Amino acid sequence: LALILQLRAARADIYIDDFRDELPAVLLSMILVDSMHTENRGVIRGALLRLYRYLGSDTHNPVGTIFAAHAGSLSLLEAVLPDELTLPKMVKVLCAGKGTLEDLCRLGRRSLTDDDRDVAVGEALDAALALIDPSRSATAPAPDAVAEADVSDSDDDDDDDDDDAAEAEADTDETPTPKLGPREAYVHALRTALTATFDGMIADPDEQEQLLQSIQSYDPLGSRIPTIEEARLMNQGTPGGGGSTAPRATSAGGGGSRTVSRPAMGGGGGGGGGSTISIIRSGTVSARTGGARTPGAGGSPKRSTGGSSLRTGASTTGDTSTPRQTAPPTDAEGKLQVPNVARHELDKTVQSVAIGLNQARKLDERVWLLFADPEFELDDPRKLGEDLVTLDSPAAKAATAMRLAAQQQRVRGILELPQDRRMNGRRFDLEAEAWLNTVANYRREYDADSRQLISLPKMLDYAAGALIRVEAIRAAVEVARDTESAEEITVEVATQRYELLLSDITFLADHGIVDAARARADADAATVLAAVVADAWIERVCTAALDWAGTVIAAGACKSVEALKAFFDSNPITLAAPGEGDAAGAFPDALAADTALGEIVDTLRVHVLQAAWKVLLSQHRPLATAGKLDLNLRRLLRAQARITTRRERHQKNPRIALPVASLERLSGNAALKDLFVRLTTDGKLLFLEDYEDGSFIDVFALRANQKRQMHARARERARDDQTGELQPGSSYLYTVGRTNNPFARSEAEILAACVVDDDGEPVIFDPF
């Protein structure tokens, strides 16, 4: 009891239900580690308490699994590492942030050899790291029947052992070995490694046998503490209110239960008195008193509450069908189906909700934020809408996963939940995280009144709210994309579309959450549709402006500035007037600045930009729109550009200085200041007319020569070829590639448009 209070004090800020979920793994791990030390137990316990406090310092989620992985691994490392690296010292390293468990495991592997014990230790360390990091592969073959046999069968005669081994071998030949999950694989590997490590280390046979029994019965991740109601039902019928006979439950397979003993925390041998800690296991419900072993013949087995069989993950002997992983489709009327749920489908339905929420969280953070708060304000609803209508995008998959969760609304009809006595005002995102962790760690089948399902109706309500937001944004994008008439692109049309789709779900969900989500959904739809209308206007203005500029070029008016101005007077640019809204303001001086592309280019581009600026409103993002139009005008007028050349030497032949210009000057993009293109002697862009369609140009990068001196052979070759020597510290041109898109917005886009070979690498052409 004192230890439990110390553990609770170390994690006083988490809810009591979460603490109760993580306590078995922490408590049983500390008991096991304590039983392996005959000296300095107070120091060991203090180190484990410090480790527990450290692992739980940055999270409100249960840390029982992580603690069990750390405690078991540190016990093995203490046995294989030098004597000065004790468990308390390794805990100190972890808590000080000077290393991680993976670092310590890497150090421990250096001390391992090829014998059986060290191989088992290495496998246990790998399983522990895989348990902490699920991305690692932590599956392992299931333990054989002999290793899993009850320790009470150790007194059987040799003939029975031979028969059992023969039967186990026959079963192995007939049935493929199942794979264990990360939890089961870790527990099995740790038992094997600890048994191989501590076998024969204790002189007293009784103490040695007791330690090995403690190791073999160690199962922290398949244990949990019952609720008050479950404990009361377990103790019903026990003589004297819980006397000498401990209540037990039959295993899922229907056989008799087993009980195991563990040494008490304070002593090395069999314990004396002490309070009873009841721990429900995945397969058994055993009660431990003091540390004494409960007789196998005492008391009659009791079945679990509600008649549901206990679950053991992949090895459950009951219904092993997997939960639905795909959302039910729409019906003939275009509505999302809400399937009926029978009592025997409760477990699969709960798993479907958890799977849907977990997948949504993993695939797209925006969809998860809408679930955590149906009134969450999105930064860019239009971007989410475009992602939602993109086939197989993460956002589209996350929306499908949210459908899977929200469509399980009819499970409410079979729930008989107890009164919710939890603290009011708890943040829903924390409650959702805790509920998903509970479902992931729960090893039994659910009953209609299971305490673990108290949060399920709330999960369904918030999933419905998130789905309203998601489908409203999707509907707005689809309406704008599919509707030809601008008058039909309205919020009402989008609302009607998503309301029809979700009518069966919203009818069953909480109306307060649904109404709040609807208000935000309509606002999102209005934002998306306004952005679509604005983009359509921007596209219309830019297209008309570029077409007029093309007319100027085709008319031959770009021969001189005077010819341009005469064309402006005789053929003025006419752009349609915008609707109602705030004007864009004064024309920016930066757009009218000299670009060094020549007076003809600047005169024409400024004239077009000023005309376009007058028909842009504030909702049309005038500065960004004008910048995009400016880039397209530069691309269109590239043949009319007259650029002041600068000469740079190429690293392949430093004797010749090439006329080049920076792409920053060409495109107005400062990010391209280190890239250059080649010019003619009169300042025109040197497009390679004899290559492909004549639209390609070589791109160079200006880099400093970092070599301090030139190799003797290279210097001699440079003299013979008359190419010149590279001077240390000087900058030279290096060919990057040949592209047909020098007006791209970034270096990555330019390189993506370069000519590549069969291996996808840019082809480097000889500039000479």
Tab-separated table of C-alpha atoms in Angstrom, residues 652 697-700 734-739 754-757 761-768:
chain	number	residue	atom	x	y	z
A	652	LYS	CA	35.508	23.728	-67.576
A	697	ILE	CA	18.417	26.927	-72.251
A	698	ASP	CA	21.450	25.938	-70.176
A	699	VAL	CA	21.369	26.791	-66.471
A	700	PHE	CA	24.514	27.408	-64.432
A	734	TYR	CA	29.093	25.047	-63.032
A	735	THR	CA	26.537	23.562	-65.396
A	736	VAL	CA	23.381	22.503	-63.545
A	737	GLY	CA	21.309	21.261	-66.457
A	738	ARG	CA	19.282	22.177	-69.520
A	739	THR	CA	15.700	23.298	-68.877
A	754	CYS	CA	15.836	19.702	-66.747
A	755	VAL	CA	16.708	17.017	-69.277
A	756	VAL	CA	17.480	13.726	-67.492
A	757	ASP	CA	19.051	10.431	-68.494
A	761	GLU	CA	19.899	12.214	-63.308
A	762	PRO	CA	20.267	15.625	-65.015
A	763	VAL	CA	22.251	15.509	-68.255
A	764	ILE	CA	25.239	17.880	-68.184
A	765	PHE	CA	25.881	19.335	-71.650
A	766	ASP	CA	29.151	20.862	-72.769
A	767	PRO	CA	28.595	24.645	-72.953
A	768	PHE	CA	31.486	24.984	-75.415
